[in-house]
Coordinates of C-alpha atoms and ligand atoms in Angstrom, one line a residue:
M994 CA 16.1 30.6 11.4
K995 CA 14.6 33.9 10.1
R996 CA 18.6 34.4 9.2
I997 CA 18.1 31.8 7.0
F998 CA 14.9 32.3 4.8
H999 CA 16.5 35.9 4.9
Y1000 CA 19.9 34.3 2.9
L1001 CA 17.6 32.2 0.6
K1002 CA 15.8 35.4 -0.6
K1003 CA 18.1 36.1 -2.7
Y1004 CA 18.0 33.4 -4.3
A1005 CA 14.0 32.8 -4.0
F1006 CA 14.0 31.8 -8.1
L1007 CA 16.1 28.7 -7.2
A1008 CA 14.1 28.2 -4.1
V1009 CA 10.7 28.1 -5.5
L1010 CA 11.6 26.1 -8.9
S1011 CA 13.0 23.6 -6.9
P1012 CA 10.0 22.1 -5.0
L1013 CA 8.0 22.6 -8.1
L1014 CA 10.7 20.5 -9.8
M1015 CA 10.2 17.7 -7.0
I1016 CA 6.3 17.9 -7.6
G1017 CA 6.9 16.6 -11.2
E1018 CA 9.5 13.8 -10.3
V1019 CA 6.7 12.8 -7.3
F1020 CA 4.9 12.6 -9.9
A1021 CA 6.3 10.7 -12.0
D1022 CA 7.1 8.1 -9.3
L1023 CA 3.5 7.9 -8.0
C1024 CA 2.7 6.8 -12.0
L1025 CA 4.8 3.9 -12.1
P1026 CA 2.8 0.8 -10.2
K1027 CA -0.3 1.8 -11.4
L1028 CA 1.7 1.2 -15.1
M1029 CA 2.6 -1.8 -13.5
T1030 CA -0.7 -3.2 -12.3
V1031 CA -1.4 -3.2 -16.2
I1032 CA 1.6 -5.1 -17.5
V1033 CA 0.9 -7.5 -14.5
D1034 CA -3.3 -8.1 -14.8
C1035 CA -4.1 -7.4 -18.6
G1036 CA -0.2 -8.3 -20.6
I1037 CA 0.3 -11.0 -17.8
A1038 CA -2.2 -12.2 -16.4
A1039 CA -5.0 -11.7 -19.2
G1040 CA -3.4 -12.7 -22.3
G1041 CA -3.4 -9.1 -23.6
D1042 CA -6.8 -9.1 -22.7
V1043 CA -7.5 -4.9 -21.5
S1044 CA -11.0 -5.1 -21.1
G1045 CA -10.6 -5.4 -16.9
S1046 CA -8.7 -2.5 -17.0
K1047 CA -9.2 1.2 -17.8
L1048 CA -5.6 3.2 -17.8
G1049 CA -4.9 0.1 -20.3
S1050 CA -7.4 -0.3 -22.7
T1051 CA -7.4 3.4 -22.8
V1052 CA -4.1 3.6 -23.8
M1053 CA -3.6 0.4 -26.0
R1054 CA -6.7 2.1 -27.5
I1055 CA -5.5 5.1 -28.3
L1056 CA -1.9 3.6 -29.2
F1057 CA -2.9 1.5 -31.6
G1058 CA -6.6 1.7 -32.5
E1059 CA -9.9 -0.4 -31.5
G1060 CA -8.9 -4.4 -31.2
T1061 CA -7.4 -7.2 -29.6
Y1062 CA -3.8 -7.3 -28.0
S1063 CA -1.1 -9.6 -27.6
S1064 CA -0.1 -10.0 -24.4
M1065 CA 3.4 -8.8 -25.8
Q1066 CA 2.5 -6.3 -28.0
V1067 CA 0.7 -4.7 -24.1
I1068 CA 3.8 -5.7 -21.9
I1069 CA 6.7 -3.9 -24.1
T1070 CA 3.9 -0.8 -24.7
F1071 CA 3.8 -0.1 -21.5
G1072 CA 7.5 -1.2 -20.6
I1073 CA 8.8 1.7 -22.7
L1074 CA 5.6 4.1 -20.7
M1075 CA 6.9 2.9 -17.6
L1076 CA 10.5 3.6 -18.9
V1077 CA 9.4 7.3 -20.9
V1078 CA 7.6 8.1 -16.9
V1079 CA 11.0 6.7 -15.6
L1080 CA 13.0 9.5 -17.6
I1081 CA 10.6 12.2 -16.9
G1082 CA 10.9 11.5 -13.3
G1083 CA 14.9 11.3 -13.2
F1084 CA 14.9 13.9 -15.3
F1085 CA 12.8 16.2 -12.7
G1086 CA 15.0 15.2 -10.1
V1087 CA 18.3 16.1 -11.4
M1088 CA 16.8 19.5 -11.9
C1089 CA 15.4 20.0 -8.7
A1090 CA 19.2 18.4 -6.9
Y1091 CA 21.0 21.3 -9.5
C1092 CA 18.5 23.6 -8.0
A1093 CA 19.0 23.1 -4.3
A1094 CA 22.3 22.9 -4.3
K1095 CA 23.0 26.4 -6.1
A1096 CA 20.8 27.8 -3.7
S1097 CA 21.7 26.3 -0.9
Q1098 CA 25.8 26.4 -1.7
G1099 CA 24.4 30.1 -2.4
V1100 CA 23.5 30.8 1.1
G1101 CA 26.4 29.0 2.7
D1102 CA 28.6 31.6 0.4
D1103 CA 27.0 34.3 1.7
L1104 CA 26.9 33.5 5.2
R1105 CA 30.5 32.3 5.2
R1106 CA 31.5 35.7 3.8
D1107 CA 29.2 37.9 6.1
A1108 CA 30.7 36.1 9.2
Y1109 CA 33.9 35.7 8.1
A1110 CA 33.5 39.9 7.4
K1111 CA 32.3 40.2 10.9
V1112 CA 35.1 38.1 13.0
M1113 CA 37.1 40.8 11.1
S1114 CA 35.5 43.3 12.5
L1115 CA 35.4 42.0 16.0
S1116 CA 38.4 43.5 18.7
I1117 CA 41.0 41.5 20.4
E1118 CA 38.4 40.6 23.7
Q1119 CA 35.9 39.7 21.5
T1120 CA 37.2 37.3 19.4
D1121 CA 39.3 35.8 22.5
K1122 CA 35.5 35.6 24.2
F1123 CA 34.6 33.5 21.0
T1124 CA 37.9 31.0 21.4
T1125 CA 39.3 30.4 17.2
G1126 CA 38.4 27.2 17.5
S1127 CA 35.4 28.0 17.5
L1128 CA 34.7 30.5 15.4
V1129 CA 36.3 28.4 12.9
T1130 CA 33.9 25.4 13.6
R1131 CA 31.2 28.1 13.6
M1132 CA 32.8 29.2 10.1
T1133 CA 33.3 26.1 9.0
N1134 CA 31.2 22.7 10.0
D1135 CA 28.4 24.8 11.2
V1136 CA 27.5 26.7 8.5
T1137 CA 27.7 22.9 6.1
M1138 CA 24.9 21.6 8.6
I1139 CA 23.5 24.5 7.5
I1140 CA 24.1 24.3 3.8
E1141 CA 23.0 20.5 4.3
F1142 CA 19.9 21.8 5.9
V1143 CA 18.5 24.1 2.8
E1144 CA 19.2 21.5 0.3
M1145 CA 16.6 19.2 2.4
L1146 CA 14.3 21.7 2.8
L1147 CA 14.2 22.8 -0.7
R1148 CA 14.1 18.8 -1.8
M1149 CA 12.5 17.3 0.5
L1150 CA 9.5 19.8 2.4
V1151 CA 7.8 18.7 -1.2
R1152 CA 8.8 15.5 -1.5
S1153 CA 7.7 13.8 1.6
P1154 CA 4.3 15.3 1.9
M1155 CA 3.1 14.3 -1.3
F1156 CA 4.7 11.3 -1.6
F1157 CA 2.5 10.4 2.1
I1158 CA -0.4 12.0 0.8
G1159 CA 0.2 10.9 -3.0
G1160 CA 0.9 7.5 -1.7
L1161 CA -2.0 7.3 0.7
I1162 CA -4.9 8.9 -1.6
M1163 CA -2.9 6.0 -4.7
L1164 CA -4.1 3.4 -2.5
M1165 CA -6.9 3.9 -1.4
T1166 CA -8.5 4.3 -5.0
L1167 CA -6.5 0.8 -5.0
D1168 CA -8.7 -0.7 -2.7
F1169 CA -10.2 0.7 0.8
S1170 CA -9.0 -1.7 3.0
F1171 CA -5.4 -1.5 1.9
G1172 CA -5.8 2.1 3.3
I1173 CA -6.8 0.8 6.9
V1174 CA -3.4 -1.3 6.8
M1175 CA -2.0 1.9 6.6
L1176 CA -3.8 4.1 9.1
C1177 CA -3.2 0.8 11.7
A1178 CA 0.8 1.3 10.5
L1179 CA 0.8 4.9 10.9
P1180 CA 0.1 5.7 14.7
V1181 CA 3.1 2.8 15.3
M1182 CA 5.2 5.4 13.6
A1183 CA 4.5 8.3 14.6
L1184 CA 4.6 7.2 17.9
M1185 CA 8.4 5.7 17.4
L1186 CA 9.0 8.7 15.9
F1187 CA 8.3 10.5 18.9
F1188 CA 10.7 8.8 21.6
V1189 CA 13.5 8.4 19.4
L1190 CA 13.3 12.6 17.8
G1191 CA 12.6 13.5 21.1
R1192 CA 15.7 12.4 22.8
A1193 CA 18.3 12.3 20.0
I1194 CA 18.3 16.1 19.3
P1195 CA 18.9 17.3 22.1
I1196 CA 22.3 15.4 21.9
Y1197 CA 23.1 17.1 18.6
S1198 CA 23.8 20.8 20.3
K1199 CA 26.1 19.1 22.5
I1200 CA 27.9 17.4 19.6
Q1201 CA 28.5 21.1 18.1
L1202 CA 30.2 21.9 21.7
K1203 CA 32.1 18.8 21.4
L1204 CA 33.6 19.6 18.3
D1205 CA 34.6 23.6 19.5
R1206 CA 36.7 21.6 22.2
L1207 CA 38.1 18.9 19.4
N1208 CA 39.6 22.4 17.4
C1209 CA 40.7 24.6 19.9
V1210 CA 42.5 21.5 21.5
V1211 CA 44.6 20.4 17.8
Q1212 CA 44.5 24.2 17.1
E1213 CA 47.1 25.0 20.1
N1214 CA 48.9 22.0 19.3
V1215 CA 49.7 22.2 15.1
T1216 CA 50.8 25.7 16.7
G1217 CA 52.3 25.2 19.8
A1218 CA 54.2 21.9 18.4
R1219 CA 58.0 23.2 19.2
V1220 CA 57.2 23.5 22.6
I1221 CA 55.7 20.9 22.9
K1222 CA 58.2 18.8 21.8
A1223 CA 60.6 21.1 23.8
Y1224 CA 59.4 19.9 26.8
V1225 CA 58.1 16.5 25.9
K1226 CA 54.8 17.2 26.3
E1227 CA 54.0 15.0 23.7
D1228 CA 51.9 12.2 25.5
Y1229 CA 49.9 14.4 27.7
E1230 CA 48.6 16.7 24.9
S1231 CA 48.3 13.3 23.2
K1232 CA 46.0 12.5 26.3
R1233 CA 44.1 15.9 26.6
F1234 CA 43.6 15.1 22.3
E1235 CA 42.2 11.5 23.4
A1236 CA 39.8 13.1 26.0
A1237 CA 38.0 15.3 23.5
N1238 CA 38.0 13.8 20.7
A1239 CA 36.7 10.2 22.9
D1240 CA 34.2 12.7 24.5
L1241 CA 33.3 13.9 20.8
R1242 CA 33.2 10.3 19.1
D1243 CA 31.2 8.9 22.7
T1244 CA 28.3 11.8 22.1
N1245 CA 27.8 10.7 18.3
V1246 CA 28.0 7.1 19.0
K1247 CA 25.2 7.8 21.7
V1248 CA 23.2 9.9 19.4
Q1249 CA 23.4 6.6 16.5
R1250 CA 22.4 4.5 18.8
I1251 CA 18.8 6.4 19.3
M1252 CA 18.5 6.5 15.9
A1253 CA 19.6 2.7 15.2
V1254 CA 16.3 1.8 16.9
M1255 CA 14.6 4.0 13.9
H1256 CA 15.4 1.3 10.6
P1257 CA 14.8 -2.2 12.2
V1258 CA 11.6 -0.5 13.4
L1259 CA 10.3 1.0 10.0
T1260 CA 11.0 -2.3 8.7
V1261 CA 8.8 -4.2 10.8
V1262 CA 5.8 -2.4 10.2
M1263 CA 6.4 -2.1 6.5
N1264 CA 7.3 -5.9 6.3
A1265 CA 4.0 -6.3 8.7
A1266 CA 1.3 -4.1 6.9
I1267 CA 3.0 -5.5 3.3
I1268 CA 1.9 -8.8 4.6
A1269 CA -1.4 -7.7 5.6
V1270 CA -2.0 -5.9 1.6
I1271 CA -1.4 -9.4 0.2
Y1272 CA -2.9 -11.3 3.4
I1273 CA -6.3 -9.1 2.8
G1274 CA -5.9 -9.0 -1.3
G1275 CA -5.5 -12.8 -1.2
W1276 CA -8.7 -13.3 0.9
Q1277 CA -10.4 -10.9 -1.7
I1278 CA -9.6 -12.5 -4.8
D1279 CA -10.3 -15.9 -3.0
N1280 CA -13.6 -15.3 -1.3
V1281 CA -15.1 -12.2 -2.7
G1282 CA -15.6 -12.2 -6.1
G1283 CA -16.2 -8.7 -8.5
T1284 CA -13.8 -6.5 -6.0
G1285 CA -11.6 -5.5 -9.1
M1286 CA -9.3 -7.3 -6.9
T1287 CA -5.9 -8.9 -8.7
A1288 CA -2.2 -9.6 -8.3
G1289 CA -0.8 -6.3 -10.3
T1290 CA -3.4 -4.6 -7.3
I1291 CA -1.7 -6.3 -4.5
M1292 CA 2.1 -5.2 -6.7
A1293 CA 0.8 -1.9 -6.7
A1294 CA -0.4 -1.3 -3.2
I1295 CA 2.9 -3.3 -1.7
T1296 CA 5.1 -0.6 -4.1
Y1297 CA 2.5 2.1 -2.0
I1298 CA 3.3 1.4 0.7
T1299 CA 7.1 1.3 0.6
Q1300 CA 6.8 4.5 -0.5
V1301 CA 4.4 5.9 2.1
L1302 CA 6.5 4.7 4.6
M1303 CA 9.9 5.9 2.8
S1304 CA 8.2 9.4 3.0
I1305 CA 8.2 9.3 6.9
M1306 CA 12.0 7.8 7.0
M1307 CA 12.3 10.5 5.3
V1308 CA 10.5 13.3 7.7
T1309 CA 13.0 12.4 10.6
M1310 CA 16.0 12.4 8.4
M1311 CA 14.5 15.8 8.0
F1312 CA 14.2 16.1 12.1
Q1313 CA 17.4 14.9 13.0
S1314 CA 18.5 17.6 10.1
I1315 CA 16.4 20.5 11.1
S1316 CA 17.6 19.8 15.1
R1317 CA 21.3 19.9 14.1
A1318 CA 20.9 22.7 11.7
M1319 CA 19.1 24.2 14.4
A1320 CA 22.3 24.4 17.0
S1321 CA 24.2 25.6 14.4
V1322 CA 22.6 28.2 13.1
R1323 CA 22.5 29.6 17.1
R1324 CA 25.9 29.1 17.0
V1325 CA 26.2 31.1 13.9
N1326 CA 24.1 34.2 14.9
E1327 CA 25.8 34.5 17.5
V1328 CA 28.5 35.2 15.3
L1329 CA 26.5 37.9 13.3
D1330 CA 24.6 39.6 16.0
T1331 CA 28.0 40.5 18.1
D1332 CA 28.2 44.0 17.5
P1333 CA 31.6 45.4 17.1
V1334 CA 32.6 46.8 20.7
I1335 CA 35.2 49.3 18.8
V1336 CA 33.1 51.3 16.5
S1337 CA 35.1 53.1 13.8
G1338 CA 34.4 56.8 13.5
N1339 CA 34.2 59.2 10.4
V1340 CA 37.3 61.7 11.5
T1341 CA 40.0 60.8 8.4
K1342 CA 42.4 63.8 8.4
T1343 CA 44.1 65.9 11.1
E1344 CA 47.0 68.4 11.8
G1345 CA 48.3 68.8 15.5
E1346 CA 51.3 69.4 17.3
I1347 CA 50.4 66.7 20.3
A1348 CA 50.7 63.9 18.1
V1349 CA 49.3 61.4 21.0
S1350 CA 47.9 62.4 24.6
M1351 CA 45.9 60.5 27.7
S1352 CA 44.7 62.0 29.7
N1353 CA 43.3 60.3 33.6
V1354 CA 42.9 57.6 31.2
S1355 CA 42.6 54.2 33.7
F1356 CA 41.9 50.7 31.7
R1357 CA 40.4 47.2 32.5
Y1358 CA 40.9 44.3 31.1
P1359 CA 37.2 43.5 29.4
E1360 CA 35.8 41.5 32.1
T1361 CA 38.5 41.0 34.8
T1362 CA 37.8 42.4 38.1
G1363 CA 40.2 43.9 40.6
R1364 CA 43.1 46.6 40.5
P1365 CA 43.2 48.2 37.3
V1366 CA 45.8 47.5 34.4
L1367 CA 46.3 50.5 34.1
H1368 CA 45.5 54.2 36.0
D1369 CA 45.5 58.0 35.9
I1370 CA 48.0 58.1 32.7
N1371 CA 48.5 61.9 32.0
I1372 CA 50.9 62.4 29.1
E1373 CA 51.7 64.2 26.1
I1374 CA 54.2 63.2 22.9
K1375 CA 54.9 65.8 20.6
K1376 CA 55.4 65.7 17.2
G1377 CA 58.5 64.4 15.8
E1378 CA 59.5 62.9 19.9
T1379 CA 61.3 60.3 20.4
F1380 CA 59.7 58.7 24.0
A1381 CA 60.6 56.1 25.2
I1382 CA 58.8 53.9 28.3
I1383 CA 60.9 51.3 30.6
G1384 CA 59.2 49.5 33.6
A1385 CA 59.3 45.7 35.4
T1386 CA 57.6 42.6 33.4
G1387 CA 53.2 43.0 33.7
S1388 CA 54.3 46.5 34.2
G1389 CA 51.4 47.5 31.6
K1390 CA 53.0 49.1 29.0
T1391 CA 51.8 46.4 26.0
S1392 CA 48.7 48.0 27.5
L1393 CA 49.3 51.5 28.1
V1394 CA 50.6 51.6 23.3
N1395 CA 47.4 49.4 23.0
L1396 CA 45.5 52.0 23.4
I1397 CA 47.1 53.8 20.6
P1398 CA 45.1 52.1 17.7
R1399 CA 42.4 51.2 19.7
F1400 CA 43.2 47.2 19.9
Y1401 CA 41.5 49.0 23.4
D1402 CA 39.3 51.0 24.4
A1403 CA 40.0 52.8 27.6
T1404 CA 37.7 52.4 30.5
E1405 CA 38.0 56.0 31.9
G1406 CA 39.5 59.6 30.6
E1407 CA 40.7 60.1 27.4
V1408 CA 43.8 59.2 24.2
R1409 CA 43.6 62.3 21.4
I1410 CA 45.9 62.2 18.6
D1411 CA 46.7 65.0 17.3
G1412 CA 44.1 66.6 19.1
E1413 CA 41.2 64.4 17.8
P1414 CA 40.0 61.7 20.4
I1415 CA 40.4 58.9 18.8
A1416 CA 36.8 57.6 19.1
N1417 CA 35.6 60.2 16.5
Y1418 CA 38.9 58.2 14.1
D1419 CA 38.0 56.7 11.1
L1420 CA 39.4 53.1 12.3
H1421 CA 41.0 52.1 9.0
A1422 CA 42.6 56.1 8.8
L1423 CA 43.8 55.6 12.6
R1424 CA 45.3 52.7 12.2
Q1425 CA 46.5 53.8 8.6
K1426 CA 48.9 56.4 11.0
I1427 CA 50.4 54.1 13.4
A1428 CA 52.4 51.8 12.2
F1429 CA 53.1 49.3 15.6
V1430 CA 55.7 46.6 16.0
M1431 CA 54.2 44.4 17.9
Q1432 CA 56.1 42.3 21.5
K1433 CA 56.3 39.1 19.2
S1434 CA 56.8 39.5 15.6
E1435 CA 54.3 38.0 13.9
L1436 CA 55.2 37.1 10.2
F1437 CA 53.6 35.8 7.5
S1438 CA 54.3 32.6 5.2
G1439 CA 55.0 34.4 1.4
T1440 CA 58.1 36.1 0.4
I1441 CA 60.3 39.0 1.6
A1442 CA 59.2 40.9 -0.2
E1443 CA 55.3 40.2 0.3
N1444 CA 55.9 40.1 4.5
L1445 CA 57.5 43.9 3.5
R1446 CA 54.6 45.6 1.6
W1447 CA 52.1 44.4 4.0
G1448 CA 53.5 47.5 5.2
K1449 CA 52.2 49.5 2.4
E1450 CA 51.1 47.2 -0.9
D1451 CA 51.8 49.6 -3.3
A1452 CA 55.9 50.4 -1.8
T1453 CA 58.6 50.5 -4.5
D1454 CA 61.4 48.2 -4.3
G1455 CA 63.3 51.5 -3.5
E1456 CA 61.7 51.9 -0.4
I1457 CA 61.0 48.6 0.7
K1458 CA 65.0 48.2 0.1
Q1459 CA 65.9 51.7 2.6
A1460 CA 63.1 49.7 5.1
A1461 CA 65.3 46.8 5.7
R1462 CA 67.9 49.3 5.3
I1463 CA 66.8 51.2 8.6
A1464 CA 65.6 48.4 10.3
Q1465 CA 69.6 47.1 9.9
A1466 CA 67.8 43.6 8.4
E1467 CA 69.1 44.4 4.8
D1468 CA 72.8 42.4 6.0
F1469 CA 71.2 39.2 6.1
V1470 CA 68.0 39.4 3.8
L1471 CA 71.1 39.7 0.7
S1472 CA 73.0 36.9 2.5
F1473 CA 70.1 34.0 1.3
N1474 CA 70.3 33.0 -2.4
E1475 CA 67.4 34.5 -3.2
G1476 CA 67.8 37.7 -1.3
Y1477 CA 64.3 39.6 -1.7
D1478 CA 62.5 37.1 -3.3
A1479 CA 63.6 34.5 -0.1
Y1480 CA 60.6 32.2 1.3
I1481 CA 60.3 32.0 4.3
A1482 CA 57.7 29.7 6.5
E1483 CA 54.5 30.5 7.9
K1484 CA 54.9 32.7 11.0
G1485 CA 58.3 32.9 9.8
A1486 CA 59.4 29.9 11.7
S1487 CA 62.7 29.3 9.3
L1488 CA 64.4 32.8 10.7
S1489 CA 66.2 34.0 14.1
G1490 CA 64.5 35.9 16.9
G1491 CA 66.1 39.5 15.4
Q1492 CA 66.1 38.4 12.5
K1493 CA 61.5 38.4 12.9
Q1494 CA 61.9 41.5 15.0
R1495 CA 63.8 43.6 12.1
M1496 CA 61.7 42.2 9.5
S1497 CA 58.6 43.2 11.6
I1498 CA 60.5 46.5 12.2
A1499 CA 61.4 47.1 8.3
R1500 CA 57.9 46.4 7.8
A1501 CA 56.6 49.1 9.8
L1502 CA 59.1 51.7 8.1
V1503 CA 57.9 50.8 4.9
R1504 CA 54.6 52.6 6.2
R1505 CA 56.5 56.2 6.9
P1506 CA 54.0 56.6 9.6
E1507 CA 53.3 59.2 11.6
I1508 CA 53.5 57.4 14.5
L1509 CA 55.9 53.9 15.4
I1510 CA 55.9 52.5 18.0
L1511 CA 58.1 49.5 18.9
D1512 CA 57.2 47.1 21.6
D1513 CA 60.3 45.9 23.2
A1514 CA 60.9 45.2 19.2
T1515 CA 64.7 45.0 19.7
S1516 CA 64.9 43.1 22.8
A1517 CA 66.5 40.5 20.7
L1518 CA 69.3 42.3 19.2
D1519 CA 72.5 42.4 20.4
L1520 CA 73.8 45.8 21.5
S1521 CA 75.9 46.8 18.3
T1522 CA 73.2 46.1 16.2
E1523 CA 70.7 47.7 18.4
G1524 CA 72.0 50.7 17.9
K1525 CA 72.8 51.1 14.6
L1526 CA 69.3 50.5 14.1
R1527 CA 68.6 53.5 16.7
A1528 CA 71.6 55.7 15.3
A1529 CA 69.4 55.4 11.6
L1530 CA 65.7 55.5 13.0
K1531 CA 66.5 59.1 14.7
T1532 CA 68.7 60.4 11.1
E1533 CA 65.7 58.6 8.6
L1534 CA 62.8 59.4 10.2
K1535 CA 63.0 62.7 11.5
G1536 CA 59.3 63.7 11.4
T1537 CA 57.9 60.3 12.6
T1538 CA 56.8 60.0 16.3
V1539 CA 58.4 57.4 17.7
I1540 CA 57.1 55.8 20.5
M1541 CA 59.3 52.9 22.0
I1542 CA 59.5 50.4 24.6
A1543 CA 62.3 48.5 26.7
Q1544 CA 63.2 47.0 29.1
R1545 CA 67.3 48.3 29.1
I1546 CA 69.0 51.7 29.6
A1547 CA 70.4 51.5 27.0
S1548 CA 68.2 51.4 24.5
V1549 CA 66.5 54.2 25.7
K1550 CA 68.5 56.7 27.2
D1551 CA 68.7 58.5 23.8
A1552 CA 65.1 59.1 23.7
D1553 CA 64.3 62.7 24.0
R1554 CA 62.1 61.8 27.4
I1555 CA 61.9 58.4 28.8
A1556 CA 58.8 57.3 30.9
V1557 CA 59.4 54.9 34.0
I1558 CA 56.1 53.0 34.8
D1559 CA 55.4 51.2 38.0
H1560 CA 52.5 48.7 38.3
G1561 CA 50.2 50.9 36.4
T1562 CA 51.3 54.4 35.8
I1563 CA 54.2 56.4 35.1
K1564 CA 56.3 57.4 38.2
D1565 CA 58.8 59.4 37.3
C1566 CA 58.9 61.1 33.0
G1567 CA 61.6 62.8 31.5
S1568 CA 65.5 62.9 29.8
H1569 CA 68.3 60.2 31.0
E1570 CA 70.0 62.5 33.1
Y1571 CA 67.2 64.3 34.3
L1572 CA 65.9 60.9 35.5
L1573 CA 69.1 59.1 37.4
E1574 CA 69.3 62.5 39.4
H1575 CA 65.3 62.1 40.6
S1576 CA 63.5 58.7 39.9
E1577 CA 65.0 56.3 42.5
T1578 CA 62.8 53.7 40.7
Y1579 CA 64.9 54.3 37.5
R1580 CA 68.3 54.9 39.6
D1581 CA 67.2 51.5 40.8
I1582 CA 66.8 50.2 37.1
Y1583 CA 70.3 51.9 36.0
S1584 CA 72.2 50.1 39.1
S1585 CA 71.0 46.4 38.3
Q1586 CA 71.9 46.8 34.5
M1587 CA 75.6 48.6 35.6
K1588 CA 75.7 45.8 38.0
N1589 CA 75.3 42.7 35.5
G1590 CA 78.3 44.0 33.2
G1591 CA 77.7 47.2 32.5
V1592 CA 75.3 46.9 29.4
V1593 CA 74.1 50.9 30.0
N1594 CA 77.6 52.0 28.2
E1595 CA 77.6 50.1 25.1
Ligands
DUT3086 N1 46.5 41.5 31.1 C1 45.7 41.0 31.2 N2 44.9 40.5 30.0 C2 46.1 40.8 28.7 C3 47.4 41.5 29.0 C4 47.9 41.6 30.0 O1 44.9 41.2 31.7 O2 45.3 40.3 27.4 C5 47.1 42.2 31.9 C6 48.6 41.2 32.2 C7 49.7 42.2 33.2 C8 49.3 43.4 33.2 O3 47.9 43.4 32.2 O4 49.6 41.9 35.0 C9 50.1 44.6 31.9 O5 50.2 43.6 31.3 P1 51.1 43.9 30.2 O6 51.5 43.5 28.4 O7 50.9 45.1 29.7 O8 52.5 44.2 30.2 P2 54.6 44.5 30.3 O9 54.7 46.1 30.9 O10 53.9 44.7 28.5 O11 55.2 43.1 30.7 P3 56.6 42.6 29.2 O12 56.9 43.7 29.8 O13 55.8 41.5 30.3 O14 55.7 42.7 28.0
MG3087 MG1 54.8 44.2 27.2

């Protein structure tokens, strides 16, 4: 909650103004029954004789001077007065709502922005831990709950107690016995609130969890729609969705069922109190002279009772909102309070002969136990070198290169770029040096040119075309009617696997990186296209250090050095010829690929 007030500080003016305006509205509302009493008692019952009412006689004297007034004169005068009071109250009410909305939306906007910035700064392992679905709920639904709460707070915090106390005081000034009726009704209400809220509040935090779950399922199914169709798993996934949905519904119903008790009880208590007031008032008119009890007074009393009990109803609504908001605040706080594990340093520029070096590096994925994924890694990659990594699936190739742009930090040992430990680098500057083509191509909805400019925002058309040419993407790009302006669907769904890979490579090349990492980036290309690509890379990227992962010997045999990785460590390292002679693992891979059609020799 402290955090909410911290955010509200920026809107302090609105946050203070809003309750002040509310005071005006409540004041107007509390005046109305008093004015009505004059209409009923003096205007209707007494035929224009205002001598029985202090308010009536004062107002009439000021407006029309001393004398007698007709019945209609009193009714119309006070009718207009009531209208004026309603309009003033309404004006205050609207202004109050406006201020409250502005302040609460502002708070929500700031919260969302900060939470978003935080999420973007978190490392992959941290966002994985929250799950994407939950992060989305936290930034949307939970923030909305907080907005609603702040708005409620600004409007109701003043309104309810004022109505309650004001109504009670007004009731007492009408007649003391009415106050007693109210005092009898209150404990009943209090008891009910205690039971209802005590049971409902714990359920609210559960609702958020169920919503997370639902979002998670929906998100997986929407993004994985193709796979689901391919495996004809619609029924299975529907059931999973159904289950999450039903769970959310049941929890919601449970809360609503508890809350449903409230309204009928309130109505019963309210009507009982009204009956009591009418009975006591009527009895006084009949049996006790000179108490000043009139029909108008009874009517005013009924209105005040309704106002007081309604204010209690509002308090319960506030509690409801508070308890929901508490759960949401906790969840948003969890995001805001998470410190990124990958902390940026401040080195931005470096020069060195050794582009990438790793000494005694071992790595284990966070929160996993057992054998580390990588161990005893020692490599030095020279500037401009083409360094290939080959190894069985699951041997740790991707994990190894993930350490270079600090997607993860090594558990032990040190990774250096240009001789500088990567922990010292400014993260932005570090990643700017590197272009990473991921094993799984990720493209974004937009035109081809837009996607390529991702690599470098201010790239010229010439640079983009050149990158596409090197990546062997030009042919297929030009085959589209719109060429570079052709639109590609979300996640590049309208392209083939090989086209996506070439787009990703071109995107990386646009950046003109110092270090280019290709993680199995040519796996979907046929051998002749891959050959052309490799030749183009060799001639066009002279100074660039290239680290390429591949499964096929054909893809790596031209590299300056090839590292054979096996079960998380580098077994052998050297040129193709050297490895053929000295590495058994490499020979095994070589012979197995030779057997499968001799692809090694292209
Ligand atoms: N692993 C994890 N968590 C992850 C990613 C991988 O525990 O987020 C494990 C799975 C595997 C090992 O790390 O046992 C190495 O995975 P990596 O992705 O590095 O393997 P690879 O050599 O890139 O395999 P592939 O050729 O299939 O891409
Ligand atoms: Mg991999």
